[in-house]
Coordinates of N, CA, C and O in Angstrom, one line a residue:
M1 N 158.7 107.9 247.5 CA 157.4 108.5 248.0 C 157.4 108.0 249.3 O 157.8 107.1 249.8
T2 N 156.8 109.0 250.2 CA 156.7 108.8 251.6 C 155.2 108.6 251.9 O 154.4 109.2 251.6
K3 N 155.0 107.4 252.6 CA 153.7 107.2 253.0 C 153.2 108.2 254.3 O 153.9 108.2 255.0
T4 N 152.0 108.6 254.2 CA 151.4 109.4 255.3 C 151.5 108.6 256.7 O 151.7 108.9 257.7
S5 N 151.2 107.2 256.5 CA 151.3 106.4 257.8 C 152.7 106.3 258.4 O 152.7 106.0 259.5
D6 N 153.8 106.7 257.7 CA 155.2 106.7 258.1 C 155.5 108.0 258.7 O 156.8 108.0 259.4
L7 N 154.9 109.0 258.5 CA 155.2 110.3 259.0 C 155.7 110.5 260.5 O 156.6 111.1 260.7
Q8 N 154.7 109.9 261.3 CA 155.1 110.3 262.8 C 156.3 109.5 263.1 O 157.1 110.0 263.9
S9 N 156.7 108.2 262.6 CA 157.9 107.7 262.7 C 159.1 108.4 262.3 O 160.2 108.3 262.8
L10 N 159.0 109.3 261.4 CA 160.1 110.0 260.8 C 160.3 111.4 261.6 O 161.4 111.9 261.4
I11 N 159.6 111.9 262.4 CA 159.7 113.0 263.1 C 160.9 113.0 263.9 O 161.4 112.0 264.6
G12 N 161.8 114.2 263.7 CA 163.0 114.3 264.5 C 164.2 113.7 263.6 O 165.3 113.7 264.2
T13 N 164.0 112.9 262.5 CA 165.0 112.3 261.8 C 165.4 113.2 260.6 O 164.5 114.0 260.1
E14 N 166.6 113.0 260.2 CA 167.1 113.5 259.0 C 166.6 112.9 257.8 O 166.6 111.6 257.7
I15 N 165.8 113.6 256.7 CA 165.1 112.8 255.8 C 165.7 113.0 254.5 O 165.4 112.2 253.5
G16 N 166.7 113.9 254.4 CA 167.2 114.0 252.9 C 168.4 115.3 253.0 O 168.5 116.3 253.9
V17 N 169.4 115.2 252.2 CA 170.4 116.0 252.0 C 170.5 116.3 250.3 O 170.5 115.3 249.6
S18 N 170.3 117.6 250.0 CA 170.3 117.9 248.5 C 171.8 117.8 248.1 O 172.8 117.9 248.8
K19 N 171.9 117.8 246.7 CA 173.2 117.9 245.9 C 173.6 119.3 246.3 O 172.9 120.3 246.5
W20 N 175.0 119.6 246.0 CA 175.5 120.9 246.0 C 175.1 121.8 244.9 O 175.0 121.3 243.7
I21 N 175.0 122.9 245.1 CA 174.6 124.1 244.3 C 175.6 125.2 244.2 O 175.9 125.7 245.2
L22 N 176.1 125.6 243.0 CA 177.1 126.5 242.9 C 176.4 128.0 242.9 O 175.4 128.1 242.2
V23 N 176.8 128.9 243.7 CA 176.5 130.1 243.8 C 177.6 131.0 243.4 O 178.4 131.4 243.9
D24 N 177.6 131.2 242.0 CA 178.7 131.9 241.5 C 178.3 133.3 241.1 O 177.2 133.7 241.4
Q25 N 179.2 134.1 240.7 CA 178.9 135.7 240.6 C 177.6 135.8 239.5 O 176.8 136.7 239.6
A26 N 177.7 135.0 238.7 CA 176.7 135.2 237.5 C 175.3 135.0 238.2 O 174.5 135.7 237.8
R27 N 175.0 134.2 238.9 CA 173.9 133.8 239.5 C 173.6 134.9 240.6 O 172.4 135.5 240.6
I28 N 174.5 135.5 241.4 CA 174.3 136.6 242.3 C 174.1 137.9 241.5 O 173.0 138.4 241.9
D29 N 174.5 138.0 240.3 CA 174.2 139.2 239.6 C 172.8 139.1 239.0 O 172.1 140.2 238.8
A30 N 172.5 137.9 238.6 CA 171.0 137.7 237.9 C 169.9 138.1 238.9 O 169.0 138.7 238.7
F31 N 170.4 137.6 240.2 CA 169.5 137.8 241.2 C 169.4 139.3 241.6 O 168.2 139.8 241.9
A32 N 170.3 139.9 241.8 CA 170.4 141.3 242.0 C 169.5 142.2 240.9 O 168.8 142.9 241.4
E33 N 169.7 141.6 239.8 CA 168.7 142.4 238.7 C 167.3 142.2 238.9 O 166.4 143.0 238.7
I34 N 167.3 140.8 239.1 CA 165.6 140.5 239.2 C 165.0 141.1 240.3 O 163.8 141.6 240.2
T35 N 165.6 141.2 241.4 CA 165.1 141.7 242.7 C 165.4 143.3 242.9 O 164.9 143.9 243.9
E36 N 166.2 143.8 242.1 CA 166.6 145.1 242.2 C 167.2 145.5 243.4 O 167.3 146.6 243.9
D37 N 168.0 144.5 244.0 CA 168.8 144.7 245.2 C 170.3 144.5 244.7 O 170.9 143.6 244.6
R38 N 170.9 145.7 244.4 CA 172.0 145.9 243.6 C 173.2 146.5 244.7 O 174.1 147.2 244.3
Q39 N 173.0 146.1 246.0 CA 174.0 146.4 247.1 C 175.4 146.0 246.5 O 175.5 144.9 246.2
F40 N 176.4 146.9 246.7 CA 177.8 146.7 246.3 C 178.4 145.3 246.7 O 179.2 144.7 246.1
I41 N 178.0 145.0 248.0 CA 178.6 143.7 248.5 C 178.3 142.6 247.9 O 178.8 141.4 247.8
H42 N 177.1 142.7 246.9 CA 176.9 141.5 246.0 C 177.2 141.7 244.7 O 177.6 140.6 244.1
I43 N 177.4 142.7 244.1 CA 177.8 142.7 242.6 C 178.9 143.8 242.3 O 179.4 143.6 241.1
D44 N 179.9 144.2 243.1 CA 181.1 144.9 242.9 C 182.2 144.2 243.6 O 182.6 144.5 244.8
P45 N 182.8 143.3 242.9 CA 183.8 142.5 243.6 C 185.0 143.3 244.2 O 185.7 143.1 245.0
E46 N 185.5 144.4 243.3 CA 186.6 145.3 243.7 C 186.1 146.0 245.0 O 186.9 146.1 246.1
A47 N 185.0 146.7 245.3 CA 184.5 147.3 246.4 C 184.3 146.5 247.5 O 184.7 146.6 248.7
A48 N 183.7 145.2 247.2 CA 183.5 144.1 248.3 C 184.8 143.6 248.8 O 184.7 143.1 250.1
R49 N 185.9 143.7 248.1 CA 187.2 143.1 248.8 C 187.7 143.9 249.9 O 188.2 143.5 250.8
A50 N 187.3 145.2 249.8 CA 187.7 146.1 251.0 C 186.6 146.0 252.3 O 186.8 146.5 253.4
T51 N 185.6 145.0 252.2 CA 184.7 144.7 253.4 C 185.3 143.5 254.2 O 186.1 142.8 253.8
P52 N 184.7 143.5 255.3 CA 185.1 142.2 256.2 C 184.9 140.9 255.6 O 185.3 139.9 255.7
F53 N 183.9 140.9 254.4 CA 183.7 139.7 253.7 C 184.7 139.4 252.7 O 185.0 138.2 252.3
G54 N 185.7 140.3 252.2 CA 186.7 140.0 251.6 C 186.4 139.7 249.9 O 187.1 139.3 249.1
G55 N 185.1 139.9 249.6 CA 184.7 139.7 248.1 C 183.2 139.6 248.3 O 182.5 139.9 249.4
T56 N 182.5 139.6 247.2 CA 181.1 139.5 247.0 C 180.5 138.3 247.7 O 181.1 137.3 247.7
I57 N 179.3 138.4 248.4 CA 178.6 137.6 248.7 C 177.3 137.4 248.2 O 176.8 138.3 247.7
A58 N 176.5 136.4 248.2 CA 175.0 136.0 247.8 C 174.1 136.8 248.8 O 174.4 137.1 250.0
H59 N 173.1 137.3 248.1 CA 171.9 137.8 249.0 C 171.7 136.9 249.8 O 171.5 135.5 249.4
G60 N 171.0 137.1 251.0 CA 170.5 136.1 251.8 C 169.3 135.5 251.3 O 168.9 134.3 251.3
F61 N 168.5 136.3 250.7 CA 167.3 135.8 249.9 C 167.4 134.9 248.8 O 166.7 134.1 248.4
L62 N 168.8 135.1 248.1 CA 169.2 134.2 247.1 C 169.3 132.7 247.7 O 168.8 131.9 247.2
T63 N 170.1 132.8 248.7 CA 170.3 131.5 249.4 C 169.1 130.9 249.7 O 168.9 129.6 249.5
L64 N 168.2 131.6 250.2 CA 166.8 131.0 250.9 C 166.0 130.7 249.6 O 165.4 129.5 249.6
S65 N 166.1 131.5 248.5 CA 165.3 131.0 247.3 C 165.7 129.6 246.6 O 164.9 128.9 246.1
L66 N 166.9 129.3 247.0 CA 167.3 128.0 246.4 C 166.9 126.8 247.3 O 167.1 125.7 246.9
A67 N 166.1 127.1 248.4 CA 165.6 126.2 249.2 C 164.8 125.1 248.4 O 164.7 124.0 248.6
S68 N 163.9 125.7 247.6 CA 162.9 124.9 246.7 C 163.8 123.9 246.1 O 163.3 122.7 245.9
A69 N 164.6 124.1 245.3 CA 165.5 123.4 244.5 C 166.1 122.3 245.4 O 166.1 121.0 245.0
M70 N 166.6 122.6 246.7 CA 167.3 121.6 247.4 C 166.1 120.7 247.9 O 166.4 119.5 248.0
S71 N 165.0 121.2 248.3 CA 163.8 120.4 248.7 C 163.5 119.3 247.7 O 163.2 118.1 248.0
Y72 N 163.2 119.9 246.3 CA 162.9 118.7 245.3 C 164.1 117.6 245.1 O 163.5 116.6 244.8
D73 N 165.1 118.0 245.3 CA 166.4 117.2 245.1 C 166.4 116.0 246.4 O 166.7 114.9 246.2
A74 N 165.9 116.6 247.6 CA 166.3 115.8 248.9 C 165.0 115.4 249.7 O 165.3 114.3 250.3
V75 N 163.9 115.8 249.4 CA 162.8 115.5 250.1 C 161.8 114.7 249.3 O 161.2 115.3 248.5
K76 N 161.4 113.5 249.7 CA 160.4 112.6 248.8 C 159.3 113.2 249.1 O 158.7 113.5 250.3
P77 N 158.4 113.4 248.3 CA 157.0 113.8 248.4 C 156.1 112.7 249.0 O 156.5 111.6 249.0
L78 N 155.0 113.2 249.5 CA 154.1 112.1 249.9 C 153.4 111.4 249.0 O 153.5 111.7 247.8
E79 N 153.3 110.0 249.3 CA 152.5 109.1 248.4 C 151.3 109.8 248.0 O 150.4 110.0 248.7
G80 N 151.0 109.7 246.5 CA 149.7 110.3 246.1 C 149.7 111.8 246.1 O 148.7 112.4 245.8
V81 N 150.7 112.5 246.2 CA 150.7 114.1 246.4 C 150.3 114.6 244.8 O 150.8 114.2 244.0
V82 N 149.3 115.5 244.7 CA 148.8 116.2 243.8 C 149.3 117.5 243.8 O 149.2 118.5 242.6
M83 N 149.7 118.1 244.7 CA 150.2 119.6 245.0 C 151.0 119.8 246.2 O 150.6 119.3 247.2
G84 N 151.8 120.7 246.0 CA 152.8 121.2 247.3 C 152.5 122.5 247.4 O 152.7 123.2 246.2
V85 N 152.3 123.3 248.5 CA 152.4 124.8 248.6 C 153.4 125.1 249.8 O 153.3 124.6 250.8
N86 N 154.1 126.2 249.4 CA 155.0 126.9 250.3 C 154.0 127.5 251.5 O 153.3 128.4 250.9
Y87 N 154.1 127.3 252.6 CA 153.3 127.7 253.6 C 153.8 128.8 254.7 O 153.2 129.4 255.4
G88 N 155.2 128.9 254.4 CA 155.9 129.9 255.2 C 157.0 129.4 256.2 O 157.3 128.1 256.1
F89 N 157.4 130.2 257.1 CA 158.5 130.1 258.1 C 158.0 130.2 259.6 O 157.6 131.2 259.7
D90 N 158.3 129.2 260.5 CA 158.2 129.7 261.8 C 159.4 130.5 262.2 O 159.4 131.4 263.0
K91 N 160.6 130.0 261.9 CA 161.8 130.7 262.3 C 162.7 130.7 261.1 O 162.8 129.8 260.2
L92 N 163.6 131.9 261.0 CA 164.5 131.8 260.0 C 165.6 132.8 260.3 O 165.4 133.7 260.8
R93 N 167.0 132.1 260.3 CA 168.1 132.9 260.6 C 169.1 132.8 259.7 O 169.8 131.6 259.4
F94 N 169.8 134.0 259.2 CA 170.9 134.0 258.4 C 172.1 134.0 259.3 O 172.4 135.0 259.9
L95 N 173.0 132.9 259.1 CA 174.0 132.8 260.2 C 175.4 133.1 259.5 O 176.4 133.5 260.3
A96 N 175.6 132.9 258.2 CA 176.9 133.1 257.7 C 176.7 133.6 256.2 O 175.9 133.1 255.6
P97 N 177.6 134.5 255.7 CA 177.5 134.9 254.3 C 178.1 133.7 253.4 O 178.8 133.0 253.8
V98 N 177.4 133.7 252.3 CA 177.8 132.8 251.2 C 178.6 133.6 250.2 O 178.2 134.3 249.4
P99 N 180.2 133.3 250.1 CA 180.9 133.9 249.1 C 180.6 133.5 247.8 O 180.3 132.3 247.5
A100 N 180.8 134.6 246.8 CA 180.6 134.0 245.5 C 181.7 133.0 245.3 O 182.8 132.9 245.5
G101 N 181.1 132.1 244.4 CA 181.7 130.9 244.0 C 181.8 129.5 244.9 O 182.4 128.6 244.8
S102 N 180.9 129.7 246.0 CA 180.7 128.8 247.0 C 179.8 127.8 246.6 O 178.8 128.1 245.7
K103 N 179.7 126.6 247.1 CA 178.6 125.6 246.9 C 177.8 125.6 248.2 O 178.6 125.4 249.2
I104 N 176.5 125.2 248.0 CA 175.6 125.1 249.1 C 174.8 123.9 249.0 O 174.5 123.5 247.7
R105 N 174.2 123.4 250.2 CA 173.3 122.4 249.9 C 172.5 122.4 251.2 O 172.8 123.1 252.2
G106 N 171.2 121.8 251.1 CA 170.3 121.7 252.1 C 170.3 120.2 252.8 O 170.2 119.3 252.2
R107 N 170.2 120.5 254.1 CA 169.9 119.3 255.0 C 168.6 119.5 255.7 O 168.2 120.4 256.3
F108 N 167.7 118.4 255.5 CA 166.4 118.5 256.0 C 166.0 117.4 257.1 O 166.4 116.3 256.9
R109 N 165.4 118.0 258.0 CA 165.1 117.1 259.2 C 163.5 117.5 259.6 O 163.1 118.6 259.4
L110 N 162.8 116.4 259.5 CA 161.3 116.5 259.6 C 161.0 116.9 261.2 O 161.5 116.0 262.0
L111 N 160.3 117.9 261.3 CA 159.9 118.3 262.8 C 158.7 118.1 263.1 O 158.2 117.9 264.4
G112 N 157.8 118.0 262.3 CA 156.3 117.9 262.4 C 155.5 117.5 261.2 O 156.0 117.8 260.0
A113 N 154.3 116.8 261.5 CA 153.5 116.3 260.4 C 152.0 116.5 261.0 O 151.8 115.6 261.7
E114 N 151.3 117.4 260.4 CA 150.0 117.6 261.0 C 148.9 117.3 259.8 O 148.9 117.8 258.9
D115 N 148.0 116.4 260.1 CA 147.0 116.0 259.4 C 145.8 117.0 259.6 O 145.3 117.3 260.5
K116 N 145.6 117.8 258.4 CA 144.7 118.9 258.3 C 143.4 118.6 257.8 O 142.6 119.4 257.6
G117 N 143.2 117.3 257.4 CA 142.0 116.9 256.9 C 141.9 117.2 255.3 O 142.6 118.0 254.9
G118 N 141.1 116.4 254.8 CA 141.0 116.5 253.2 C 141.9 116.3 252.3 O 142.2 116.9 251.4
G119 N 142.9 115.4 253.1 CA 144.1 115.1 252.2 C 145.3 116.2 252.4 O 146.3 116.1 251.7
R120 N 145.2 117.2 253.3 CA 146.1 118.1 253.4 C 146.9 117.8 254.6 O 146.4 117.5 255.7
W121 N 148.3 117.8 254.4 CA 149.3 117.5 255.5 C 150.0 118.8 255.4 O 150.8 119.1 254.6
L122 N 150.4 119.4 256.7 CA 151.1 120.4 257.0 C 152.5 119.9 257.6 O 152.5 119.3 258.8
L123 N 153.5 120.1 256.9 CA 154.8 119.4 257.3 C 155.7 120.5 257.7 O 155.9 121.6 257.0
K124 N 156.5 120.3 258.9 CA 157.5 121.3 259.2 C 158.6 120.6 259.1 O 158.9 119.6 259.8
H125 N 159.7 121.4 258.4 CA 161.1 120.6 258.2 C 162.0 121.6 258.9 O 161.9 123.1 258.6
E126 N 163.2 121.3 259.5 CA 164.2 122.0 259.8 C 165.0 122.0 258.5 O 165.5 121.0 258.1
L127 N 165.4 123.3 258.0 CA 166.3 123.3 256.8 C 167.7 123.9 257.3 O 167.6 125.1 257.8
T128 N 168.7 123.3 257.1 CA 170.2 123.9 257.5 C 170.7 124.1 256.0 O 170.9 122.9 255.3
V129 N 171.0 125.3 255.6 CA 171.8 125.4 254.4 C 173.5 125.4 254.6 O 173.8 126.3 255.5
E130 N 174.0 124.4 254.3 CA 175.5 124.3 254.4 C 176.3 124.8 253.4 O 175.9 125.1 252.3
I131 N 177.4 125.6 253.6 CA 178.3 126.2 252.9 C 179.5 125.1 252.6 O 180.1 124.8 253.9
E132 N 179.9 124.7 251.4 CA 180.9 123.5 251.4 C 182.2 124.2 251.9 O 182.8 125.3 251.8
G133 N 182.7 123.4 252.8 CA 184.0 123.8 253.7 C 183.8 124.7 254.8 O 185.0 125.1 255.4
A134 N 182.7 125.2 255.1 CA 182.6 126.2 256.2 C 182.0 125.4 257.4 O 181.3 124.4 257.4
E135 N 182.6 126.1 258.5 CA 181.8 125.4 259.8 C 180.7 125.8 260.2 O 179.7 125.1 260.8
K136 N 180.2 127.2 259.8 CA 178.7 127.6 260.1 C 178.0 127.6 258.8 O 178.4 127.7 257.9
P137 N 176.6 127.2 259.1 CA 175.8 127.1 258.1 C 175.4 128.6 257.6 O 175.6 129.6 258.2
A138 N 174.9 128.7 256.3 CA 174.5 129.8 255.8 C 173.2 130.3 256.5 O 173.0 131.5 256.7
L139 N 172.3 129.3 256.7 CA 170.9 129.8 257.6 C 170.5 128.3 258.1 O 170.8 127.4 257.6
I140 N 169.4 128.7 258.8 CA 168.6 127.6 259.5 C 167.2 128.1 259.6 O 167.2 129.2 259.9
A141 N 166.3 127.3 259.1 CA 165.0 127.5 259.1 C 164.0 126.5 259.6 O 164.3 125.3 259.4
E142 N 163.0 127.0 260.1 CA 161.9 126.1 260.3 C 160.7 126.3 259.3 O 160.0 127.5 259.1
W143 N 160.5 125.4 258.1 CA 159.9 125.7 256.9 C 158.7 124.8 257.1 O 158.7 123.6 257.3
L144 N 157.5 125.6 256.8 CA 156.3 125.0 256.6 C 155.9 124.6 255.1 O 156.0 125.5 254.4
G145 N 155.5 123.4 255.0 CA 154.9 123.1 253.4 C 153.5 122.4 253.7 O 153.4 121.4 254.4
M146 N 152.7 122.7 252.8 CA 151.4 121.9 252.7 C 151.5 121.1 251.5 O 151.7 121.6 250.4
Q147 N 151.3 119.6 251.9 CA 151.2 118.8 250.6 C 149.6 118.2 250.8 O 149.0 118.0 251.7
V148 N 149.1 118.1 249.6 CA 147.8 117.7 249.4 C 147.8 116.3 248.7 O 148.5 116.4 247.6
V149 N 147.3 115.4 249.2 CA 147.4 114.1 248.5 C 145.9 113.5 248.0 O 144.9 114.1 248.6
A150 N 145.8 112.8 247.0 CA 144.6 112.4 246.3 C 143.9 111.5 247.3 O 144.5 110.7 248.0
G151 N 142.5 111.7 247.2 CA 141.9 110.8 247.9 C 141.7 110.9 249.3 O 141.3 110.2 250.1
G152 N 142.2 112.0 249.9 CA 142.3 112.5 251.2 C 141.1 112.7 252.0 O 140.8 112.9 253.1

């Protein structure tokens, strides 16, 4: 747990790195079905081989949706937290495709912590999603989250 009194000293520092998550074809296919985004570059390995990607790739939104799991793994909640809410993104860029069979992980840096009163803390993290063995990250985002602490 992170104390709210420590937040200001953590701004600008890396606060966590998640474990690697496998993005295999089965996960990509399941995401395609759930979201109804069945573009061939995601679900047809043969057709995707003929593209500049050389095979199927994960949906950008699949990569982004795994950010919650990465955050649970890498970012300590605030001491006394009773609830966390996704507040959105200030910036988000997809920089490199995630080939099927790749592993990704999230690297988190605290950019800001604003006391909104009533036990509400608006936290801004820089999230970099790395692809194992790749020079370029899959995405970089400025992610906002509201944490509510008891007795605030």
